[in-house]
């Protein structure tokens, strides 16, 4: 892919987002669109930010603690106008509730705990105490421990 093609794809990704796109999300959006990361190393740049600074018409704006990329040039002005007239997308603002997001996981954990507890109640536990002595050149160390053996019936 040539430099100009990559630059055009980056600009189209940025223009498609109302209000620009955060620097932290540009590579993910590019990858979703093209299928691979932005090839800044192959293009001779040390970092993604260095490549983005060379894209004509792409500007950086700081909003709070985030760095937002926006495109301002004559070729994309009409697209910017159309995108800005669109209603705000809820995609980036909504977060699934914890109830729906974790329901499946909670059910799996509950089922796992049920079977573990059932197995433990049907098993016989034997505690064995053991002592182990290690002799070194200048000292002797004694380890004392308990070994728990579970036998399922």
PDB file of C-alpha atoms in Angstrom:
ATOM      1  CA  UNK A   1       0.000   0.000   0.000  1.00  0.00           C
ATOM      2  CA  UNK A   2       1.404   3.365  -0.951  1.00  0.00           C
ATOM      3  CA  UNK A   3       1.726   6.389   1.332  1.00  0.00           C
ATOM      4  CA  UNK A   4      -1.055   8.295  -0.406  1.00  0.00           C
ATOM      5  CA  UNK A   5      -3.471   5.356  -0.118  1.00  0.00           C
ATOM      6  CA  UNK A   6      -2.717   4.964   3.587  1.00  0.00           C
ATOM      7  CA  UNK A   7      -3.135   8.702   4.163  1.00  0.00           C
ATOM      8  CA  UNK A   8      -6.509   8.675   2.370  1.00  0.00           C
ATOM      9  CA  UNK A   9      -7.751   5.716   4.419  1.00  0.00           C
ATOM     10  CA  UNK A  10      -6.653   7.419   7.657  1.00  0.00           C
ATOM     11  CA  UNK A  11      -8.471  10.593   6.630  1.00  0.00           C
ATOM     12  CA  UNK A  12     -11.630   8.668   5.743  1.00  0.00           C
ATOM     13  CA  UNK A  13     -11.574   6.921   9.138  1.00  0.00           C
ATOM     14  CA  UNK A  14     -11.176  10.258  10.932  1.00  0.00           C
ATOM     15  CA  UNK A  15     -13.843  12.039   8.854  1.00  0.00           C
ATOM     16  CA  UNK A  16     -16.395   9.281   9.482  1.00  0.00           C
ATOM     17  CA  UNK A  17     -16.474  10.073  13.221  1.00  0.00           C
ATOM     18  CA  UNK A  18     -18.464  13.092  14.373  1.00  0.00           C
ATOM     19  CA  UNK A  19     -16.154  15.405  16.307  1.00  0.00           C
ATOM     20  CA  UNK A  20     -13.015  13.522  15.249  1.00  0.00           C
ATOM     21  CA  UNK A  21     -11.433  10.405  16.704  1.00  0.00           C
ATOM     22  CA  UNK A  22      -9.183  10.001  19.756  1.00  0.00           C
ATOM     23  CA  UNK A  23      -5.566   9.207  18.934  1.00  0.00           C
ATOM     24  CA  UNK A  24      -5.828   6.046  21.035  1.00  0.00           C
ATOM     25  CA  UNK A  25      -8.592   4.639  18.782  1.00  0.00           C
ATOM     26  CA  UNK A  26      -7.317   5.478  15.284  1.00  0.00           C
ATOM     27  CA  UNK A  27      -5.318   2.269  14.810  1.00  0.00           C
ATOM     28  CA  UNK A  28      -8.245   0.062  15.920  1.00  0.00           C
ATOM     29  CA  UNK A  29     -10.627   1.821  13.528  1.00  0.00           C
ATOM     30  CA  UNK A  30      -8.091   1.539  10.683  1.00  0.00           C
ATOM     31  CA  UNK A  31      -7.638  -2.170  11.436  1.00  0.00           C
ATOM     32  CA  UNK A  32     -11.403  -2.732  11.470  1.00  0.00           C
ATOM     33  CA  UNK A  33     -11.713  -0.993   8.089  1.00  0.00           C
ATOM     34  CA  UNK A  34      -8.657  -2.438   6.285  1.00  0.00           C
ATOM     35  CA  UNK A  35      -7.812  -5.626   8.183  1.00  0.00           C
ATOM     36  CA  UNK A  36      -4.342  -4.705   9.457  1.00  0.00           C
ATOM     37  CA  UNK A  37      -2.640  -2.096  11.618  1.00  0.00           C
ATOM     38  CA  UNK A  38      -1.415   1.210  10.226  1.00  0.00           C
ATOM     39  CA  UNK A  39       1.998   0.313   8.699  1.00  0.00           C
ATOM     40  CA  UNK A  40       3.933   3.290  10.094  1.00  0.00           C
ATOM     41  CA  UNK A  41       7.194   1.313  10.536  1.00  0.00           C
ATOM     42  CA  UNK A  42       7.079   0.008   6.962  1.00  0.00           C
ATOM     43  CA  UNK A  43       6.513   3.569   5.769  1.00  0.00           C
ATOM     44  CA  UNK A  44       9.666   4.762   7.540  1.00  0.00           C
ATOM     45  CA  UNK A  45       8.165   6.413  10.641  1.00  0.00           C
ATOM     46  CA  UNK A  46       9.256   5.677  14.215  1.00  0.00           C
ATOM     47  CA  UNK A  47       5.780   6.000  15.688  1.00  0.00           C
ATOM     48  CA  UNK A  48       2.148   6.235  14.697  1.00  0.00           C
ATOM     49  CA  UNK A  49       2.047   9.852  15.901  1.00  0.00           C
ATOM     50  CA  UNK A  50       4.981  10.718  13.615  1.00  0.00           C
ATOM     51  CA  UNK A  51       3.093   9.331  10.608  1.00  0.00           C
ATOM     52  CA  UNK A  52      -0.134  11.106  11.580  1.00  0.00           C
ATOM     53  CA  UNK A  53       1.688  14.446  11.746  1.00  0.00           C
ATOM     54  CA  UNK A  54       2.592  14.018   8.054  1.00  0.00           C
ATOM     55  CA  UNK A  55      -0.957  13.352   6.841  1.00  0.00           C
ATOM     56  CA  UNK A  56      -2.073  16.470   4.913  1.00  0.00           C
ATOM     57  CA  UNK A  57      -5.158  18.135   6.390  1.00  0.00           C
ATOM     58  CA  UNK A  58      -5.067  16.121   9.625  1.00  0.00           C
ATOM     59  CA  UNK A  59      -4.922  18.233  12.758  1.00  0.00           C
ATOM     60  CA  UNK A  60      -4.570  17.407  16.447  1.00  0.00           C
ATOM     61  CA  UNK A  61      -6.843  19.062  19.001  1.00  0.00           C
ATOM     62  CA  UNK A  62      -6.538  18.596  22.749  1.00  0.00           C
ATOM     63  CA  UNK A  63      -9.867  18.260  24.557  1.00  0.00           C
ATOM     64  CA  UNK A  64      -9.290  17.723  28.252  1.00  0.00           C
ATOM     65  CA  UNK A  65      -6.828  14.869  28.577  1.00  0.00           C
ATOM     66  CA  UNK A  66      -7.572  13.344  25.145  1.00  0.00           C
ATOM     67  CA  UNK A  67      -5.921  14.119  21.836  1.00  0.00           C
ATOM     68  CA  UNK A  68      -8.519  14.232  19.049  1.00  0.00           C
ATOM     69  CA  UNK A  69      -7.740  13.911  15.340  1.00  0.00           C
ATOM     70  CA  UNK A  70      -9.805  15.908  12.869  1.00  0.00           C
ATOM     71  CA  UNK A  71      -9.561  16.541   9.144  1.00  0.00           C
ATOM     72  CA  UNK A  72      -9.833  20.086   7.839  1.00  0.00           C
ATOM     73  CA  UNK A  73      -9.307  20.459   4.107  1.00  0.00           C
ATOM     74  CA  UNK A  74     -11.351  21.504   1.105  1.00  0.00           C
ATOM     75  CA  UNK A  75     -11.798  17.974  -0.255  1.00  0.00           C
ATOM     76  CA  UNK A  76     -13.483  16.660   2.888  1.00  0.00           C
ATOM     77  CA  UNK A  77     -15.405  19.778   3.963  1.00  0.00           C
ATOM     78  CA  UNK A  78     -18.699  18.539   2.498  1.00  0.00           C
ATOM     79  CA  UNK A  79     -18.292  15.147   4.196  1.00  0.00           C
ATOM     80  CA  UNK A  80     -17.520  16.840   7.524  1.00  0.00           C
ATOM     81  CA  UNK A  81     -20.688  18.886   7.135  1.00  0.00           C
ATOM     82  CA  UNK A  82     -22.828  15.777   6.502  1.00  0.00           C
ATOM     83  CA  UNK A  83     -21.274  13.861   9.409  1.00  0.00           C
ATOM     84  CA  UNK A  84     -21.775  16.799  11.778  1.00  0.00           C
ATOM     85  CA  UNK A  85     -25.470  16.986  10.819  1.00  0.00           C
ATOM     86  CA  UNK A  86     -26.001  13.362  11.878  1.00  0.00           C
ATOM     87  CA  UNK A  87     -27.463  12.592  15.270  1.00  0.00           C
ATOM     88  CA  UNK A  88     -25.059  11.491  17.981  1.00  0.00           C
ATOM     89  CA  UNK A  89     -24.392   7.757  17.874  1.00  0.00           C
ATOM     90  CA  UNK A  90     -25.043   5.868  21.090  1.00  0.00           C
ATOM     91  CA  UNK A  91     -22.442   3.261  20.154  1.00  0.00           C
ATOM     92  CA  UNK A  92     -19.567   4.944  21.929  1.00  0.00           C
ATOM     93  CA  UNK A  93     -21.621   6.243  24.866  1.00  0.00           C
ATOM     94  CA  UNK A  94     -23.490   3.125  25.985  1.00  0.00           C
ATOM     95  CA  UNK A  95     -22.071   0.456  28.242  1.00  0.00           C
ATOM     96  CA  UNK A  96     -23.901  -2.834  28.719  1.00  0.00           C
ATOM     97  CA  UNK A  97     -25.290  -3.171  32.215  1.00  0.00           C
ATOM     98  CA  UNK A  98     -23.497  -5.438  34.641  1.00  0.00           C
ATOM     99  CA  UNK A  99     -26.594  -7.595  34.962  1.00  0.00           C
ATOM    100  CA  UNK A 100     -26.719  -8.607  31.305  1.00  0.00           C
ATOM    101  CA  UNK A 101     -22.968  -8.570  30.778  1.00  0.00           C
ATOM    102  CA  UNK A 102     -22.124 -10.899  33.682  1.00  0.00           C
ATOM    103  CA  UNK A 103     -25.203 -13.121  33.840  1.00  0.00           C
ATOM    104  CA  UNK A 104     -23.662 -15.960  31.841  1.00  0.00           C
ATOM    105  CA  UNK A 105     -20.416 -15.802  33.792  1.00  0.00           C
ATOM    106  CA  UNK A 106     -22.243 -15.810  37.152  1.00  0.00           C
ATOM    107  CA  UNK A 107     -24.314 -18.829  36.121  1.00  0.00           C
ATOM    108  CA  UNK A 108     -21.183 -20.724  35.097  1.00  0.00           C
ATOM    109  CA  UNK A 109     -19.465 -19.914  38.404  1.00  0.00           C
ATOM    110  CA  UNK A 110     -22.534 -20.975  40.407  1.00  0.00           C
ATOM    111  CA  UNK A 111     -22.750 -24.282  38.539  1.00  0.00           C
ATOM    112  CA  UNK A 112     -19.020 -24.907  39.011  1.00  0.00           C
ATOM    113  CA  UNK A 113     -19.272 -24.197  42.755  1.00  0.00           C
ATOM    114  CA  UNK A 114     -22.253 -26.557  43.055  1.00  0.00           C
ATOM    115  CA  UNK A 115     -20.336 -29.475  41.547  1.00  0.00           C
ATOM    116  CA  UNK A 116     -17.172 -28.762  43.532  1.00  0.00           C
ATOM    117  CA  UNK A 117     -19.126 -28.653  46.802  1.00  0.00           C
ATOM    118  CA  UNK A 118     -21.016 -31.824  45.902  1.00  0.00           C
ATOM    119  CA  UNK A 119     -17.784 -33.676  45.147  1.00  0.00           C
ATOM    120  CA  UNK A 120     -16.232 -32.464  48.380  1.00  0.00           C
ATOM    121  CA  UNK A 121     -19.235 -33.637  50.426  1.00  0.00           C
ATOM    122  CA  UNK A 122     -18.993 -37.103  48.856  1.00  0.00           C
ATOM    123  CA  UNK A 123     -15.259 -37.401  49.479  1.00  0.00           C
ATOM    124  CA  UNK A 124     -13.074 -38.504  52.364  1.00  0.00           C
ATOM    125  CA  UNK A 125     -10.277 -36.203  53.513  1.00  0.00           C
ATOM    126  CA  UNK A 126      -7.086 -37.537  55.098  1.00  0.00           C
ATOM    127  CA  UNK A 127      -4.579 -35.147  56.656  1.00  0.00           C
ATOM    128  CA  UNK A 128      -1.002 -36.436  56.822  1.00  0.00           C
ATOM    129  CA  UNK A 129       1.580 -34.580  58.850  1.00  0.00           C
ATOM    130  CA  UNK A 130       5.123 -34.855  57.594  1.00  0.00           C
ATOM    131  CA  UNK A 131       8.506 -33.554  58.574  1.00  0.00           C
ATOM    132  CA  UNK A 132      11.376 -33.079  56.187  1.00  0.00           C
ATOM    133  CA  UNK A 133      14.928 -32.225  57.168  1.00  0.00           C
ATOM    134  CA  UNK A 134      17.534 -30.698  54.874  1.00  0.00           C
ATOM    135  CA  UNK A 135      21.153 -30.596  55.852  1.00  0.00           C
ATOM    136  CA  UNK A 136      23.264 -27.828  54.380  1.00  0.00           C
ATOM    137  CA  UNK A 137      26.950 -27.028  54.750  1.00  0.00           C
ATOM    138  CA  UNK A 138      26.439 -24.613  57.625  1.00  0.00           C
ATOM    139  CA  UNK A 139      22.860 -25.242  58.781  1.00  0.00           C
ATOM    140  CA  UNK A 140      20.048 -27.749  59.095  1.00  0.00           C
ATOM    141  CA  UNK A 141      16.509 -26.751  58.108  1.00  0.00           C
ATOM    142  CA  UNK A 142      13.418 -28.686  59.124  1.00  0.00           C
ATOM    143  CA  UNK A 143      10.178 -28.306  57.163  1.00  0.00           C
ATOM    144  CA  UNK A 144       6.907 -29.288  58.827  1.00  0.00           C
ATOM    145  CA  UNK A 145       3.699 -29.414  56.858  1.00  0.00           C
ATOM    146  CA  UNK A 146       0.324 -30.990  56.333  1.00  0.00           C
ATOM    147  CA  UNK A 147      -0.612 -32.889  53.207  1.00  0.00           C
ATOM    148  CA  UNK A 148      -4.338 -33.022  52.513  1.00  0.00           C
ATOM    149  CA  UNK A 149      -5.481 -35.956  50.423  1.00  0.00           C
ATOM    150  CA  UNK A 150      -9.036 -36.071  49.074  1.00  0.00           C
ATOM    151  CA  UNK A 151     -10.429 -39.432  48.048  1.00  0.00           C
ATOM    152  CA  UNK A 152     -13.701 -39.443  46.131  1.00  0.00           C
ATOM    153  CA  UNK A 153     -16.053 -42.296  46.932  1.00  0.00           C
TER     154      UNK A 153
END
